[in-house]
PDB file of C-alpha atoms in Angstrom:
ATOM      1  CA  MET A   1      27.035  -0.380  -8.077  1.00  0.00           C
ATOM      2  CA  SER A   2      29.284   0.973  -9.933  1.00  0.00           C
ATOM      3  CA  ALA A   3      29.768  -1.610 -11.800  1.00  0.00           C
ATOM      4  CA  ILE A   4      26.403  -1.114 -14.052  1.00  0.00           C
ATOM      5  CA  ARG A   5      26.487   3.126 -14.644  1.00  0.00           C
ATOM      6  CA  ASN A   6      24.215   2.883 -17.284  1.00  0.00           C
ATOM      7  CA  VAL A   7      21.951   0.673 -18.680  1.00  0.00           C
ATOM      8  CA  CYS A   8      19.920   1.394 -21.895  1.00  0.00           C
ATOM      9  CA  VAL A   9      15.811   0.211 -22.152  1.00  0.00           C
ATOM     10  CA  TYR A  10      13.957  -0.869 -24.680  1.00  0.00           C
ATOM     11  CA  CYS A  11      10.276  -0.223 -24.717  1.00  0.00           C
ATOM     12  CA  GLY A  12       7.484   0.083 -26.175  1.00  0.00           C
ATOM     13  CA  SER A  13       6.253   3.786 -27.823  1.00  0.00           C
ATOM     14  CA  SER A  14       2.359   2.595 -27.812  1.00  0.00           C
ATOM     15  CA  ALA A  15       0.922   1.373 -23.216  1.00  0.00           C
ATOM     16  CA  GLY A  16      -0.352  -1.794 -25.414  1.00  0.00           C
ATOM     17  CA  SER A  17      -3.334  -3.424 -23.808  1.00  0.00           C
ATOM     18  CA  ASP A  18      -2.130  -5.035 -20.028  1.00  0.00           C
ATOM     19  CA  ALA A  19      -2.558  -2.270 -16.757  1.00  0.00           C
ATOM     20  CA  ARG A  20       0.794  -3.529 -15.903  1.00  0.00           C
ATOM     21  CA  PHE A  21       3.087  -3.392 -18.746  1.00  0.00           C
ATOM     22  CA  GLY A  22       2.652   0.849 -17.812  1.00  0.00           C
ATOM     23  CA  ASP A  23       3.480   0.239 -14.128  1.00  0.00           C
ATOM     24  CA  ALA A  24       6.296  -1.566 -14.165  1.00  0.00           C
ATOM     25  CA  ALA A  25       7.698   0.994 -16.362  1.00  0.00           C
ATOM     26  CA  GLU A  26       7.325   3.250 -13.935  1.00  0.00           C
ATOM     27  CA  ALA A  27       8.243   1.087 -11.839  1.00  0.00           C
ATOM     28  CA  LEU A  28      11.793  -0.011 -13.521  1.00  0.00           C
ATOM     29  CA  GLY A  29      12.288   4.153 -13.638  1.00  0.00           C
ATOM     30  CA  ARG A  30      12.069   4.769  -9.868  1.00  0.00           C
ATOM     31  CA  ALA A  31      14.546   1.804  -9.224  1.00  0.00           C
ATOM     32  CA  LEU A  32      17.323   3.252 -11.493  1.00  0.00           C
ATOM     33  CA  ALA A  33      16.869   6.742 -10.532  1.00  0.00           C
ATOM     34  CA  ALA A  34      16.502   4.920  -7.019  1.00  0.00           C
ATOM     35  CA  GLU A  35      20.084   3.224  -6.927  1.00  0.00           C
ATOM     36  CA  GLY A  36      21.962   6.341  -8.775  1.00  0.00           C
ATOM     37  CA  VAL A  37      21.882   3.777 -12.434  1.00  0.00           C
ATOM     38  CA  GLY A  38      21.390   5.937 -15.505  1.00  0.00           C
ATOM     39  CA  LEU A  39      18.930   5.179 -17.944  1.00  0.00           C
ATOM     40  CA  VAL A  40      20.015   5.390 -21.996  1.00  0.00           C
ATOM     41  CA  TYR A  41      16.946   4.984 -24.523  1.00  0.00           C
ATOM     42  CA  GLY A  42      14.801   5.875 -27.091  1.00  0.00           C
ATOM     43  CA  GLY A  43      13.771   9.830 -27.020  1.00  0.00           C
ATOM     44  CA  GLY A  44       9.976   9.289 -26.889  1.00  0.00           C
ATOM     45  CA  GLY A  45       7.779  11.312 -24.168  1.00  0.00           C
ATOM     46  CA  ASP A  46       4.724   8.759 -25.874  1.00  0.00           C
ATOM     47  CA  GLY A  47       3.667   5.290 -24.405  1.00  0.00           C
ATOM     48  CA  LEU A  48       5.846   3.062 -22.140  1.00  0.00           C
ATOM     49  CA  MET A  49       9.025   5.181 -22.908  1.00  0.00           C
ATOM     50  CA  GLY A  50       7.383   8.168 -22.269  1.00  0.00           C
ATOM     51  CA  ARG A  51       5.714   6.622 -18.128  1.00  0.00           C
ATOM     52  CA  LEU A  52       9.048   4.902 -17.388  1.00  0.00           C
ATOM     53  CA  ALA A  53      12.082   8.188 -18.612  1.00  0.00           C
ATOM     54  CA  ARG A  54       9.363  11.049 -16.976  1.00  0.00           C
ATOM     55  CA  ALA A  55       9.150   8.350 -13.469  1.00  0.00           C
ATOM     56  CA  THR A  56      12.870   8.865 -13.954  1.00  0.00           C
ATOM     57  CA  LEU A  57      13.051  11.401 -13.915  1.00  0.00           C
ATOM     58  CA  ALA A  58      10.579  12.567 -11.145  1.00  0.00           C
ATOM     59  CA  ALA A  59      12.291  10.097  -9.009  1.00  0.00           C
ATOM     60  CA  GLY A  60      15.680  12.148  -9.232  1.00  0.00           C
ATOM     61  CA  GLY A  61      17.312  10.173 -12.222  1.00  0.00           C
ATOM     62  CA  HIS A  62      19.230  11.167 -15.091  1.00  0.00           C
ATOM     63  CA  VAL A  63      18.257  10.087 -18.293  1.00  0.00           C
ATOM     64  CA  THR A  64      19.583  10.735 -21.766  1.00  0.00           C
ATOM     65  CA  GLY A  65      17.381  10.195 -24.876  1.00  0.00           C
ATOM     66  CA  VAL A  66      18.596   8.777 -28.449  1.00  0.00           C
ATOM     67  CA  ILE A  67      16.094   9.463 -31.434  1.00  0.00           C
ATOM     68  CA  PRO A  68      16.593   9.516 -34.852  1.00  0.00           C
ATOM     69  CA  SER A  69      15.778  12.841 -36.247  1.00  0.00           C
ATOM     70  CA  PHE A  70      12.970  12.010 -38.659  1.00  0.00           C
ATOM     71  CA  LEU A  71      11.313  10.851 -35.496  1.00  0.00           C
ATOM     72  CA  ILE A  72      11.742  13.978 -33.321  1.00  0.00           C
ATOM     73  CA  ARG A  73       7.457  14.616 -34.206  1.00  0.00           C
ATOM     74  CA  LYS A  74       6.367  11.142 -34.257  1.00  0.00           C
ATOM     75  CA  GLU A  75       7.406   9.918 -31.379  1.00  0.00           C
ATOM     76  CA  HIS A  76       6.990  13.114 -29.414  1.00  0.00           C
ATOM     77  CA  ALA A  77      10.852  13.224 -28.186  1.00  0.00           C
ATOM     78  CA  LEU A  78      11.034  13.807 -24.478  1.00  0.00           C
ATOM     79  CA  THR A  79      12.294  17.825 -23.678  1.00  0.00           C
ATOM     80  CA  ALA A  80      11.949  16.980 -20.104  1.00  0.00           C
ATOM     81  CA  ALA A  81      15.498  14.451 -20.937  1.00  0.00           C
ATOM     82  CA  HIS A  82      19.098  15.711 -18.826  1.00  0.00           C
ATOM     83  CA  GLU A  83      20.529  15.280 -22.601  1.00  0.00           C
ATOM     84  CA  MET A  84      18.290  13.866 -25.265  1.00  0.00           C
ATOM     85  CA  ILE A  85      20.871  13.353 -28.116  1.00  0.00           C
ATOM     86  CA  VAL A  86      19.545  13.915 -32.086  1.00  0.00           C
ATOM     87  CA  VAL A  87      21.623  11.174 -34.979  1.00  0.00           C
ATOM     88  CA  GLY A  88      20.679  10.758 -38.372  1.00  0.00           C
ATOM     89  CA  ASP A  89      19.093   6.762 -38.864  1.00  0.00           C
ATOM     90  CA  MET A  90      18.471   4.059 -37.092  1.00  0.00           C
ATOM     91  CA  HIS A  91      21.650   2.564 -37.292  1.00  0.00           C
ATOM     92  CA  GLU A  92      23.336   5.383 -35.199  1.00  0.00           C
ATOM     93  CA  ARG A  93      20.594   5.166 -32.456  1.00  0.00           C
ATOM     94  CA  LYS A  94      21.024   1.611 -32.430  1.00  0.00           C
ATOM     95  CA  GLN A  95      25.048   2.146 -31.814  1.00  0.00           C
ATOM     96  CA  THR A  96      24.994   5.280 -29.509  1.00  0.00           C
ATOM     97  CA  MET A  97      22.547   3.681 -27.108  1.00  0.00           C
ATOM     98  CA  PHE A  98      24.936   0.365 -26.856  1.00  0.00           C
ATOM     99  CA  ASP A  99      28.086   2.903 -26.895  1.00  0.00           C
ATOM    100  CA  ARG A 100      26.583   5.098 -23.511  1.00  0.00           C
ATOM    101  CA  ALA A 101      24.395   1.452 -21.631  1.00  0.00           C
ATOM    102  CA  ASP A 102      27.020  -1.167 -19.769  1.00  0.00           C
ATOM    103  CA  ALA A 103      23.599  -3.483 -19.553  1.00  0.00           C
ATOM    104  CA  PHE A 104      20.343  -3.745 -20.752  1.00  0.00           C
ATOM    105  CA  ILE A 105      16.706  -4.297 -20.376  1.00  0.00           C
ATOM    106  CA  ALA A 106      14.019  -4.758 -22.283  1.00  0.00           C
ATOM    107  CA  LEU A 107      10.073  -4.380 -21.572  1.00  0.00           C
ATOM    108  CA  PRO A 108       6.993  -4.903 -22.815  1.00  0.00           C
ATOM    109  CA  GLY A 109       7.008  -3.885 -26.706  1.00  0.00           C
ATOM    110  CA  GLY A 110       6.770  -3.996 -31.102  1.00  0.00           C
ATOM    111  CA  VAL A 111       8.509  -5.119 -33.205  1.00  0.00           C
ATOM    112  CA  GLY A 112      11.075  -1.960 -33.002  1.00  0.00           C
ATOM    113  CA  THR A 113      11.802  -3.661 -28.769  1.00  0.00           C
ATOM    114  CA  LEU A 114      11.927  -7.404 -29.985  1.00  0.00           C
ATOM    115  CA  GLU A 115      14.638  -6.108 -33.345  1.00  0.00           C
ATOM    116  CA  GLU A 116      16.511  -3.507 -30.305  1.00  0.00           C
ATOM    117  CA  LEU A 117      16.698  -7.085 -28.778  1.00  0.00           C
ATOM    118  CA  VAL A 118      17.396  -9.132 -29.989  1.00  0.00           C
ATOM    119  CA  GLU A 119      20.905  -7.380 -32.296  1.00  0.00           C
ATOM    120  CA  GLN A 120      21.992  -6.999 -28.548  1.00  0.00           C
ATOM    121  CA  MET A 121      20.816 -10.910 -28.400  1.00  0.00           C
ATOM    122  CA  THR A 122      22.679 -11.850 -31.697  1.00  0.00           C
ATOM    123  CA  TRP A 123      26.465  -8.925 -30.928  1.00  0.00           C
ATOM    124  CA  ALA A 124      26.643 -10.907 -27.660  1.00  0.00           C
ATOM    125  CA  GLN A 125      25.786 -14.345 -28.953  1.00  0.00           C
ATOM    126  CA  LEU A 126      28.798 -13.512 -31.800  1.00  0.00           C
ATOM    127  CA  ASP A 127      31.461 -12.596 -28.398  1.00  0.00           C
ATOM    128  CA  ARG A 128      30.657  -8.661 -30.075  1.00  0.00           C
ATOM    129  CA  HIS A 129      30.075  -7.735 -25.893  1.00  0.00           C
ATOM    130  CA  ALA A 130      29.903  -9.233 -23.058  1.00  0.00           C
ATOM    131  CA  LYS A 131      27.264  -7.219 -21.263  1.00  0.00           C
ATOM    132  CA  PRO A 132      24.280  -8.629 -19.198  1.00  0.00           C
ATOM    133  CA  ILE A 133      21.394  -8.407 -21.142  1.00  0.00           C
ATOM    134  CA  LEU A 134      17.854  -8.877 -19.345  1.00  0.00           C
ATOM    135  CA  ILE A 135      14.525  -9.532 -20.339  1.00  0.00           C
ATOM    136  CA  VAL A 136      11.516  -8.328 -17.885  1.00  0.00           C
ATOM    137  CA  ASN A 137       8.745 -10.422 -18.856  1.00  0.00           C
ATOM    138  CA  ILE A 138       5.983  -8.841 -16.834  1.00  0.00           C
ATOM    139  CA  GLY A 139       2.546 -10.422 -17.309  1.00  0.00           C
ATOM    140  CA  GLY A 140       4.791 -13.258 -19.162  1.00  0.00           C
ATOM    141  CA  PHE A 141       4.462 -10.632 -22.750  1.00  0.00           C
ATOM    142  CA  TRP A 142       8.135 -12.424 -23.958  1.00  0.00           C
ATOM    143  CA  ARG A 143       6.623 -15.679 -23.024  1.00  0.00           C
ATOM    144  CA  PRO A 144       5.581 -16.568 -27.019  1.00  0.00           C
ATOM    145  CA  LEU A 145       9.755 -15.475 -27.596  1.00  0.00           C
ATOM    146  CA  LEU A 146      11.537 -17.312 -25.343  1.00  0.00           C
ATOM    147  CA  ALA A 147       9.635 -20.289 -26.975  1.00  0.00           C
ATOM    148  CA  LEU A 148      10.717 -19.748 -29.926  1.00  0.00           C
ATOM    149  CA  LEU A 149      14.033 -19.115 -28.931  1.00  0.00           C
ATOM    150  CA  ALA A 150      13.933 -22.876 -26.820  1.00  0.00           C
ATOM    151  CA  HIS A 151      12.498 -24.125 -30.045  1.00  0.00           C
ATOM    152  CA  MET A 152      15.490 -22.256 -32.165  1.00  0.00           C
ATOM    153  CA  HIS A 153      17.557 -24.618 -29.845  1.00  0.00           C
ATOM    154  CA  ILE A 154      15.965 -28.277 -30.151  1.00  0.00           C
ATOM    155  CA  GLU A 155      15.841 -27.834 -33.987  1.00  0.00           C
ATOM    156  CA  GLY A 156      19.663 -27.146 -34.287  1.00  0.00           C
ATOM    157  CA  PHE A 157      19.584 -23.160 -35.099  1.00  0.00           C
ATOM    158  CA  ILE A 158      21.453 -22.450 -32.018  1.00  0.00           C
ATOM    159  CA  ARG A 159      24.678 -24.646 -31.519  1.00  0.00           C
ATOM    160  CA  GLU A 160      27.184 -25.905 -29.448  1.00  0.00           C
ATOM    161  CA  GLY A 161      29.691 -22.466 -28.536  1.00  0.00           C
ATOM    162  CA  PHE A 162      26.244 -20.692 -29.639  1.00  0.00           C
ATOM    163  CA  ASP A 163      24.353 -20.075 -26.847  1.00  0.00           C
ATOM    164  CA  LEU A 164      22.148 -16.951 -26.346  1.00  0.00           C
ATOM    165  CA  ARG A 165      23.201 -14.953 -22.832  1.00  0.00           C
ATOM    166  CA  TYR A 166      20.310 -13.372 -21.843  1.00  0.00           C
ATOM    167  CA  LEU A 167      18.643 -12.999 -18.329  1.00  0.00           C
ATOM    168  CA  VAL A 168      15.046 -12.723 -17.113  1.00  0.00           C
ATOM    169  CA  ALA A 169      12.809 -11.824 -14.508  1.00  0.00           C
ATOM    170  CA  GLU A 170       9.132 -11.454 -13.548  1.00  0.00           C
ATOM    171  CA  ARG A 171       9.339  -8.976 -10.997  1.00  0.00           C
ATOM    172  CA  ILE A 172      11.000  -5.831 -11.703  1.00  0.00           C
ATOM    173  CA  GLU A 173      12.414  -5.206  -7.988  1.00  0.00           C
ATOM    174  CA  ASP A 174      14.239  -8.481  -9.450  1.00  0.00           C
ATOM    175  CA  ALA A 175      15.922  -6.638 -11.876  1.00  0.00           C
ATOM    176  CA  LEU A 176      19.223  -4.554 -11.237  1.00  0.00           C
ATOM    177  CA  PRO A 177      20.209  -6.816  -8.976  1.00  0.00           C
ATOM    178  CA  MET A 178      20.593  -9.613 -11.638  1.00  0.00           C
ATOM    179  CA  LEU A 179      22.082  -7.365 -13.951  1.00  0.00           C
ATOM    180  CA  ARG A 180      24.924  -6.358 -10.979  1.00  0.00           C
ATOM    181  CA  ALA A 181      25.322 -10.153 -10.244  1.00  0.00           C
ATOM    182  CA  ALA A 182      25.573 -10.865 -13.633  1.00  0.00           C
ATOM    183  CA  ALA A 183      28.076  -8.152 -14.726  1.00  0.00           C
ATOM    184  CA  GLU A 184      29.839  -8.101 -11.155  1.00  0.00           C
ATOM    185  CA  ARG A 185      30.091 -12.194 -12.366  1.00  0.00           C
ATOM    186  CA  ARG A 186      31.733 -11.380 -15.804  1.00  0.00           C
ATOM    187  CA  ILE A 187      34.660  -9.139 -13.953  1.00  0.00           C
ATOM    188  CA  ALA A 188      35.872 -12.335 -12.690  1.00  0.00           C
ATOM    189  CA  ASP A 189      35.576 -13.799 -15.206  1.00  0.00           C
ATOM    190  CA  ARG A 190      37.276 -11.698 -18.130  1.00  0.00           C
ATOM    191  CA  GLY A 191      37.911  -8.723 -16.743  1.00  0.00           C
ATOM    192  CA  PRO A 192      35.688  -5.306 -17.153  1.00  0.00           C
ATOM    193  CA  GLN A 193      36.709  -4.544 -21.253  1.00  0.00           C
ATOM    194  CA  ASP A 194      36.067  -6.416 -22.886  1.00  0.00           C
ATOM    195  CA  ALA A 195      33.448  -5.586 -25.671  1.00  0.00           C
ATOM    196  CA  VAL A 196      34.052  -4.190 -28.580  1.00  0.00           C
ATOM    197  CA  SER A 197      32.253  -2.776 -30.465  1.00  0.00           C
ATOM    198  CA  PRO A 198      29.629  -4.156 -32.261  1.00  0.00           C
ATOM    199  CA  ARG A 199      30.348  -1.769 -35.283  1.00  0.00           C
ATOM    200  CA  ASN A 200      33.548  -2.977 -36.183  1.00  0.00           C
ATOM    201  CA  MET A 201      31.824  -6.437 -36.947  1.00  0.00           C
TER     202      MET A 201
END
């Protein structure tokens, strides 16, 4: 899986109300470790973030956390991570996570998770990067967002030539194979270094 060395995962700092969310986070952590793919995430120790990172570590995977200094206590930064990058603000956090990642996965989460996911979708829409973006629709969690995106397209706000490029998996076990296939297609179509850093937008 050489095209995907590190995956940035966006997910909730809370556990959510459905036990399947936490189970999915742990399953993804184990899958990353089994594939030798590093985890890049928001650095917190609580909620889905914490379960994802701890599962990755427990399975022998590599974990990089990126957290703003003002959230170290609030999100209980995971000191067990191999690398914990402390940044000054949220913008630097997102840029660092982007720079460290070859692909993106969104698990269930709140407004912050949604904002991070949509920002990556927007950057891809504007051809600022071609890194694969995958939504894991555990228990139909992302179904309202997917319906909204379809509605935007129908109403003419996602125009021809500005299509959104993202993948949707219903099961954790499909996530990494889908990312691998997308990365291989990208390399075949456009070459391995076709992204522009969003900081240059």
